[in-house]
């Protein structure tokens, strides 16, 4: 990291911190009197199976209000959550419309198990994703981060819990109608940085003309394949709702529609959603209600990708003499032939190509609550009934996307269903005795999930009109039903839980939880586990010695400890795995079975123990609020596949081995910097957090598992590669010893040598696999910020995020996407490469030493400094005056304009490429060849390009 970058980053952080210091708050100190300054925080947060005053919370809980989420118009609320909360890392795994995002709360714990947090919708565990919930529906999101907060959800909450509370009507409220909608256009954030025709022709010349012109190439051609492929696309969201209530109940009904087209051809995502919520009081002692969220989604064209377009030579002419597009092109001395990917050729396929998925889901919660004769005692029954089904189909006609015009057609069809139910019995006691306040909850619950999935494929479909709807029309020999694609899973979970919260005189708080879970996934004798959690709080502000500190509204100390566990294995893992293999005995064909994974009758839980220490504060009549926290989580008994000796005849066995640790600091600060009498306000917030993740131990006492990229003492997402230290230059010592391959190594990638030296100072060996390094990829710190300015009826807001350090992998520049071969074959990323006249650069000499089809050690070119600061959104809004609205019988009307992804700063990768520095792919996706990266490692690949969106929206209430 260079010093100038650090200086810029530190100046930016210093400016923001200074803005939140008392100089910006001087107005509030003169405006408010002493009595007003003593106002206490009465905000209520959802903590799971109940609510609690924020002042009394002892666990680590972060809250994001629905209004804040709606400041970021987006396809799903995970995008709006990015950068909002310390310790919550949200990253995109795909840039295709409708794609879900990866959420990690306080790091990654499990090596092979699920690291996703539990989502709870209106009190019931939710089997959908946050993308299934419209932001217009949300009242608040509360995130439980430490074990003392998540323990009430047991093993389901081992990776944190996200509590989503939707809007409800109010008792006695007249019907209120709302409309929230936005429409806009998506444009390219930036093209992929590919060479144009003249640069590419020069590259071939500098590479020694390893490849000459192909049949369809000429030196005076300069085809911008991305211009022929990408096109601005529309995005729209429309939401209407009505809510209200009577003296005995309330209701909320809404309908949402969202559609997003992609910049690539024929790709889009569409979602229809219906939500209904009802609460009804019956007499004095009984209440019931239900919530239903139902949606239907259609996703089309997900098989369309950017990679074939990026790989085309810019010297190739895609047009025939009559102006029509060619079917194929031949390039690089006719070594390469490819189908011509353009928007028009793809859109012209019609029935010859289809790739679509349709899904229907219904998530339903029903409850009944009764007041028992003992004052403060209630019984509640929760029932969750969820169903989700999806059907996918694909068809590729004869010769489509293939250089062979007679290549056979192919089709596939899949479907899956999820049936989920949960039943919860809750007994709650809530009572205040003078200075003593007691809240106790007892729970007994049962949960079951059944998942069924199947897929089949076929070749030589007789006609395009069949597409994927009747695969049986294909010849019997061309129909394939792979046993690995036929899945049936069923698992169950039984639980009991007790939690007691005690507060004395609003000064001293205690929360104690005991939870027991029994999982069907684990082995007999290990199915059940009971674990405790305890947290304490001290509201220092309410002590008598603090009464003279009138500028302090809250100063609370918190400490918590707890244990959680994770059933991080697939169902039936205790039983081992039987795999199917076809064989022939003479002229007889048969199918055999063999044990591919050994059973383990001792398989048990992964355990995590967490310590959490926090300080909550509020000053100057709550104008400045914040939190500082430190946590440490150790996870033991990690579930992973352990290799067995070849003599066993088996490949592996799932066992409880290994341990990991996550620890870090979290800071959040929010303030009203200016609140003037003239109507101008300036609110700002910032959060910053660190996470130090490392593997403490692996199976059988090993220090490393190179095949899985796991290394003791390093983070789970570490890489294992050579360390690039520049390029070999003329006159460098020991070049002929360290790189003795035939051909000159001058101008080629120079990597770190870690071997020994002879007495005369010469290296004892050549550079080889022993010189590979373990490279930790985690950032030093990251976070987000938001600011809102308002003057009378106008408001201007922005939301941003930042990251310092870490390793960003861009496969475009490495060896796996075949886009930086520097040989003159295929498209090439626009890089400043070595020549005798241009030696002090990052990229090697064209046509030099190679491994396969890439420069030697070119995998090291994929690694960049991961730092960035970016504005995610800027929104300018105008709220029509209430006096004007009265004549129209409207309650509120706001018009706004939003631009997303407008600015990126301090990013070495953005400076190099012009691209968005955030990953867009899982590590094993969107590359030409097997990369060696794992799916858990997010990278930049040849996925859909990032977009900059311009949206116009309207919020209306009447």
Coordinates of C-alpha atoms in Angstrom, one line a residue, residues 290-596:
X290 CA -51.8 -14.0 10.5
X291 CA -49.3 -12.8 7.9
X292 CA -48.8 -14.1 4.4
X293 CA -46.1 -13.2 1.9
X294 CA -46.6 -14.7 -1.5
X295 CA -44.5 -14.1 -4.5
X296 CA -44.0 -15.4 -8.1
X297 CA -40.8 -14.8 -10.0
X298 CA -39.7 -15.3 -13.5
X299 CA -36.0 -15.3 -14.5
X300 CA -34.9 -15.5 -18.1
X301 CA -31.6 -15.7 -20.0
X302 CA -29.3 -16.5 -17.1
X303 CA -27.2 -18.7 -19.4
X304 CA -26.2 -15.6 -21.4
X305 CA -22.8 -14.4 -20.4
X306 CA -20.2 -11.8 -21.3
X307 CA -17.2 -14.1 -21.7
X308 CA -17.5 -15.1 -25.4
X309 CA -17.9 -11.4 -26.4
X310 CA -14.8 -10.3 -24.3
X311 CA -12.7 -13.1 -25.9
X312 CA -13.2 -11.9 -29.5
X313 CA -10.5 -10.3 -31.4
X314 CA -11.1 -6.6 -32.1
X315 CA -9.5 -7.1 -35.5
X316 CA -12.4 -9.4 -36.5
X317 CA -15.2 -8.1 -38.7
X318 CA -18.5 -9.6 -37.7
X319 CA -20.4 -8.3 -40.8
X320 CA -21.1 -9.9 -44.2
X321 CA -20.8 -7.8 -47.3
X322 CA -24.5 -7.1 -47.2
X323 CA -24.4 -5.8 -43.7
X324 CA -25.8 -8.9 -42.0
X325 CA -24.0 -10.6 -39.2
X326 CA -21.8 -13.6 -39.9
X327 CA -22.6 -16.8 -38.1
X328 CA -19.1 -17.5 -37.1
X329 CA -15.7 -15.8 -37.3
X330 CA -12.1 -17.3 -37.7
X331 CA -9.2 -15.5 -36.0
X332 CA -5.6 -15.9 -34.9
X333 CA -4.2 -17.7 -37.9
X334 CA -7.6 -19.5 -38.0
X335 CA -6.7 -21.3 -34.8
X336 CA -9.8 -19.9 -33.1
X337 CA -13.4 -20.1 -34.5
X338 CA -16.3 -18.7 -32.6
X339 CA -20.0 -18.0 -32.9
X340 CA -20.8 -14.3 -33.3
X341 CA -22.2 -13.0 -30.0
X342 CA -24.0 -9.7 -30.5
X343 CA -27.3 -8.4 -29.1
X344 CA -28.9 -8.8 -32.5
X345 CA -27.7 -12.3 -33.2
X346 CA -28.8 -13.5 -29.7
X347 CA -32.2 -11.7 -29.9
X348 CA -32.8 -13.2 -33.4
X349 CA -32.6 -16.8 -32.0
X350 CA -36.3 -16.8 -31.1
X351 CA -37.4 -20.4 -30.3
X352 CA -33.9 -21.7 -30.9
X353 CA -32.8 -20.7 -27.4
X354 CA -34.6 -20.5 -24.1
X355 CA -33.3 -20.4 -20.5
X356 CA -35.9 -19.6 -17.9
X357 CA -36.9 -20.3 -14.3
X358 CA -40.2 -19.8 -12.7
X359 CA -40.8 -19.9 -8.9
X360 CA -43.8 -19.6 -6.6
X361 CA -43.4 -19.2 -2.9
X362 CA -45.9 -18.7 -0.1
X363 CA -44.7 -17.9 3.5
X364 CA -47.4 -18.0 6.1
X365 CA -47.4 -17.2 9.8
X366 CA -50.4 -17.8 12.1
X367 CA -50.5 -17.0 15.8
X368 CA -52.9 -17.0 18.7
X369 CA -52.2 -15.4 22.1
X370 CA -54.1 -15.6 25.3
X371 CA -53.7 -13.8 28.6
X372 CA -53.6 -16.3 31.5
X373 CA -55.2 -15.7 34.9
X374 CA -51.9 -14.8 36.5
X375 CA -51.2 -11.1 35.8
X376 CA -48.4 -10.6 33.2
X377 CA -48.5 -14.3 32.0
X378 CA -49.3 -15.0 28.4
X379 CA -49.4 -18.1 26.2
X380 CA -48.7 -17.8 22.4
X381 CA -48.8 -20.4 19.7
X382 CA -46.9 -19.6 16.4
X383 CA -47.4 -21.7 13.3
X384 CA -45.3 -21.2 10.2
X385 CA -46.3 -22.9 7.0
X386 CA -44.1 -22.3 3.9
X387 CA -44.1 -23.7 0.4
X388 CA -41.8 -23.0 -2.4
X389 CA -41.6 -24.5 -5.9
X390 CA -39.5 -23.7 -8.9
X391 CA -39.4 -25.0 -12.4
X392 CA -36.5 -24.4 -14.8
X393 CA -36.0 -25.3 -18.4
X394 CA -33.4 -24.7 -21.1
X395 CA -33.1 -25.4 -24.8
X396 CA -30.4 -24.7 -27.3
X397 CA -31.2 -25.4 -30.9
X398 CA -29.1 -27.0 -33.6
X399 CA -25.9 -25.2 -34.2
X400 CA -26.7 -22.4 -31.7
X401 CA -23.6 -20.9 -30.0
X402 CA -21.5 -23.5 -31.9
X403 CA -19.1 -23.2 -34.8
X404 CA -20.5 -26.5 -36.1
X405 CA -23.8 -25.6 -37.8
X406 CA -25.0 -29.1 -37.3
X407 CA -24.2 -29.4 -33.6
X408 CA -27.1 -31.3 -32.0
X409 CA -29.7 -29.5 -30.0
X410 CA -29.9 -30.0 -26.2
X411 CA -32.5 -29.3 -23.5
X412 CA -32.9 -29.8 -19.8
X413 CA -35.7 -29.5 -17.3
X414 CA -35.6 -29.3 -13.5
X415 CA -38.0 -28.8 -10.7
X416 CA -37.8 -28.6 -6.9
X417 CA -40.1 -28.1 -4.0
X418 CA -39.6 -27.1 -0.4
X419 CA -42.1 -27.9 2.3
X420 CA -41.4 -26.3 5.7
X421 CA -43.3 -26.0 8.9
X422 CA -42.5 -24.7 12.4
X423 CA -44.6 -24.9 15.5
X424 CA -43.7 -22.8 18.5
X425 CA -45.3 -22.8 22.0
X426 CA -44.4 -19.7 24.0
X427 CA -45.1 -18.9 27.6
X428 CA -44.2 -15.3 28.6
X429 CA -44.2 -13.5 31.9
X430 CA -43.7 -9.8 32.1
X431 CA -44.1 -7.9 35.3
X432 CA -42.8 -4.8 37.1
X433 CA -42.5 -4.8 40.9
X434 CA -41.4 -1.3 42.0
X435 CA -37.8 -1.0 40.9
X436 CA -37.7 -4.6 39.7
X437 CA -38.7 -5.6 36.1
X438 CA -38.8 -9.2 35.1
X439 CA -39.4 -10.7 31.7
X440 CA -39.2 -14.5 31.2
X441 CA -39.9 -16.6 28.1
X442 CA -40.2 -20.4 27.8
X443 CA -40.4 -22.1 24.5
X444 CA -40.9 -25.5 23.0
X445 CA -40.8 -25.8 19.3
X446 CA -40.6 -28.3 16.4
X447 CA -39.5 -27.7 12.9
X448 CA -39.4 -29.8 9.7
X449 CA -38.1 -29.2 6.2
X450 CA -38.5 -31.4 3.2
X451 CA -36.7 -30.7 -0.1
X452 CA -37.2 -32.5 -3.4
X453 CA -35.3 -31.8 -6.6
X454 CA -34.9 -33.5 -9.9
X455 CA -33.3 -32.7 -13.3
X456 CA -33.1 -34.5 -16.6
X457 CA -31.6 -33.6 -20.0
X458 CA -31.7 -34.7 -23.6
X459 CA -30.0 -34.2 -26.9
X460 CA -31.3 -34.2 -30.5
X461 CA -34.7 -32.7 -29.6
X462 CA -36.7 -33.2 -32.9
X463 CA -37.9 -29.6 -33.3
X464 CA -37.5 -26.1 -31.9
X465 CA -41.1 -25.9 -31.0
X466 CA -40.6 -28.7 -28.4
X467 CA -38.0 -26.7 -26.5
X468 CA -37.8 -28.4 -23.1
X469 CA -41.4 -29.3 -22.7
X470 CA -41.3 -32.8 -24.0
X471 CA -37.9 -34.4 -23.7
X472 CA -39.4 -37.8 -24.3
X473 CA -39.5 -36.9 -28.0
X474 CA -35.7 -37.2 -28.2
X475 CA -34.2 -40.6 -29.0
X476 CA -34.1 -42.8 -25.9
X477 CA -30.3 -43.1 -26.0
X478 CA -30.0 -39.3 -25.8
X479 CA -32.1 -38.9 -22.7
X480 CA -30.0 -38.6 -19.5
X481 CA -31.2 -38.9 -15.9
X482 CA -28.2 -38.4 -13.7
X483 CA -28.7 -40.0 -10.2
X484 CA -26.7 -37.1 -8.7
X485 CA -29.4 -34.7 -9.9
X486 CA -32.2 -36.5 -8.1
X487 CA -32.4 -35.3 -4.5
X488 CA -34.7 -36.0 -1.6
X489 CA -33.9 -34.5 1.8
X490 CA -35.9 -34.3 5.0
X491 CA -34.6 -33.0 8.4
X492 CA -36.2 -32.0 11.6
X493 CA -35.3 -29.9 14.7
X494 CA -36.8 -30.0 18.1
X495 CA -36.0 -27.3 20.7
X496 CA -36.7 -25.9 24.1
X497 CA -35.5 -22.6 25.4
X498 CA -35.8 -20.5 28.5
X499 CA -34.8 -16.8 28.8
X500 CA -35.0 -14.5 31.8
X501 CA -34.4 -10.7 31.7
X502 CA -34.1 -8.8 34.9
X503 CA -33.7 -5.0 35.4
X504 CA -33.2 -3.3 38.7
X505 CA -34.0 0.4 38.9
X506 CA -33.2 0.8 35.2
X507 CA -29.5 0.6 36.2
X508 CA -28.5 -3.0 36.3
X509 CA -29.6 -5.6 33.7
X510 CA -29.2 -9.3 33.4
X511 CA -30.2 -11.6 30.6
X512 CA -29.8 -15.4 31.0
X513 CA -30.7 -17.9 28.3
X514 CA -30.7 -21.7 28.1
X515 CA -31.4 -23.4 24.8
X516 CA -31.5 -27.1 23.8
X517 CA -31.7 -28.4 20.3
X518 CA -32.1 -31.9 18.9
X519 CA -31.2 -32.4 15.2
X520 CA -32.1 -35.3 13.0
X521 CA -29.0 -34.7 10.9
X522 CA -26.6 -35.9 13.6
X523 CA -25.8 -39.3 15.0
X524 CA -27.7 -41.0 17.8
X525 CA -26.2 -40.0 21.1
X526 CA -25.1 -36.7 19.6
X527 CA -28.4 -35.3 18.4
X528 CA -29.1 -33.1 21.4
X529 CA -27.1 -30.3 22.9
X530 CA -27.9 -27.7 25.5
X531 CA -26.0 -24.5 25.7
X532 CA -26.2 -21.4 27.9
X533 CA -25.7 -17.6 27.3
X534 CA -25.4 -14.8 29.8
X535 CA -25.1 -11.0 29.4
X536 CA -24.9 -8.1 31.9
X537 CA -25.5 -4.4 31.5
X538 CA -24.8 -1.3 33.6
X539 CA -26.7 1.9 32.8
X540 CA -24.1 4.2 34.3
X541 CA -26.1 7.3 33.3
X542 CA -28.8 6.5 35.9
X543 CA -26.4 6.5 38.8
X544 CA -26.6 9.4 41.2
X545 CA -23.0 10.5 40.5
X546 CA -23.9 11.1 36.9
X547 CA -26.7 13.6 37.5
X548 CA -24.4 16.6 37.1
X549 CA -23.3 15.4 33.6
X550 CA -26.4 16.7 31.9
X551 CA -24.8 16.4 28.5
X552 CA -24.7 12.6 28.9
X553 CA -28.0 11.0 27.9
X554 CA -26.7 7.4 27.9
X555 CA -23.6 5.6 28.9
X556 CA -24.1 1.8 29.2
X557 CA -21.6 -0.9 29.6
X558 CA -22.4 -4.4 28.4
X559 CA -20.7 -7.8 28.6
X560 CA -21.9 -11.1 27.3
X561 CA -20.8 -14.7 26.9
X562 CA -22.6 -17.6 25.2
X563 CA -22.4 -20.8 23.3
X564 CA -24.1 -21.7 20.1
X565 CA -23.9 -24.7 17.8
X566 CA -24.3 -25.5 14.1
X567 CA -25.8 -28.6 12.5
X568 CA -23.5 -27.8 9.5
X569 CA -23.9 -31.1 7.6
X570 CA -26.3 -32.3 4.9
X571 CA -29.0 -34.7 6.0
X572 CA -27.9 -38.4 6.2
X573 CA -24.2 -37.5 6.5
X574 CA -24.0 -39.9 9.5
X575 CA -25.1 -42.8 7.2
X576 CA -22.4 -42.4 4.6
X577 CA -22.9 -42.2 0.9
X578 CA -23.6 -44.8 -1.7
X579 CA -22.8 -43.7 -5.3
X580 CA -24.0 -45.2 -8.5
X581 CA -21.7 -46.4 -11.3
X582 CA -22.6 -48.0 -14.6
X583 CA -20.6 -51.0 -15.9
X584 CA -20.8 -53.6 -18.6
X585 CA -20.0 -57.3 -18.3
X586 CA -19.6 -58.6 -21.8
X587 CA -22.6 -57.5 -23.7
X588 CA -24.6 -56.9 -20.6
X589 CA -25.0 -53.4 -19.1
X590 CA -25.6 -52.9 -15.4
X591 CA -25.6 -50.4 -12.6
X592 CA -23.6 -50.9 -9.4
X593 CA -23.3 -49.2 -6.1
X594 CA -20.2 -48.4 -4.0
X595 CA -19.5 -46.6 -0.8
X596 CA -18.0 -43.2 -1.6

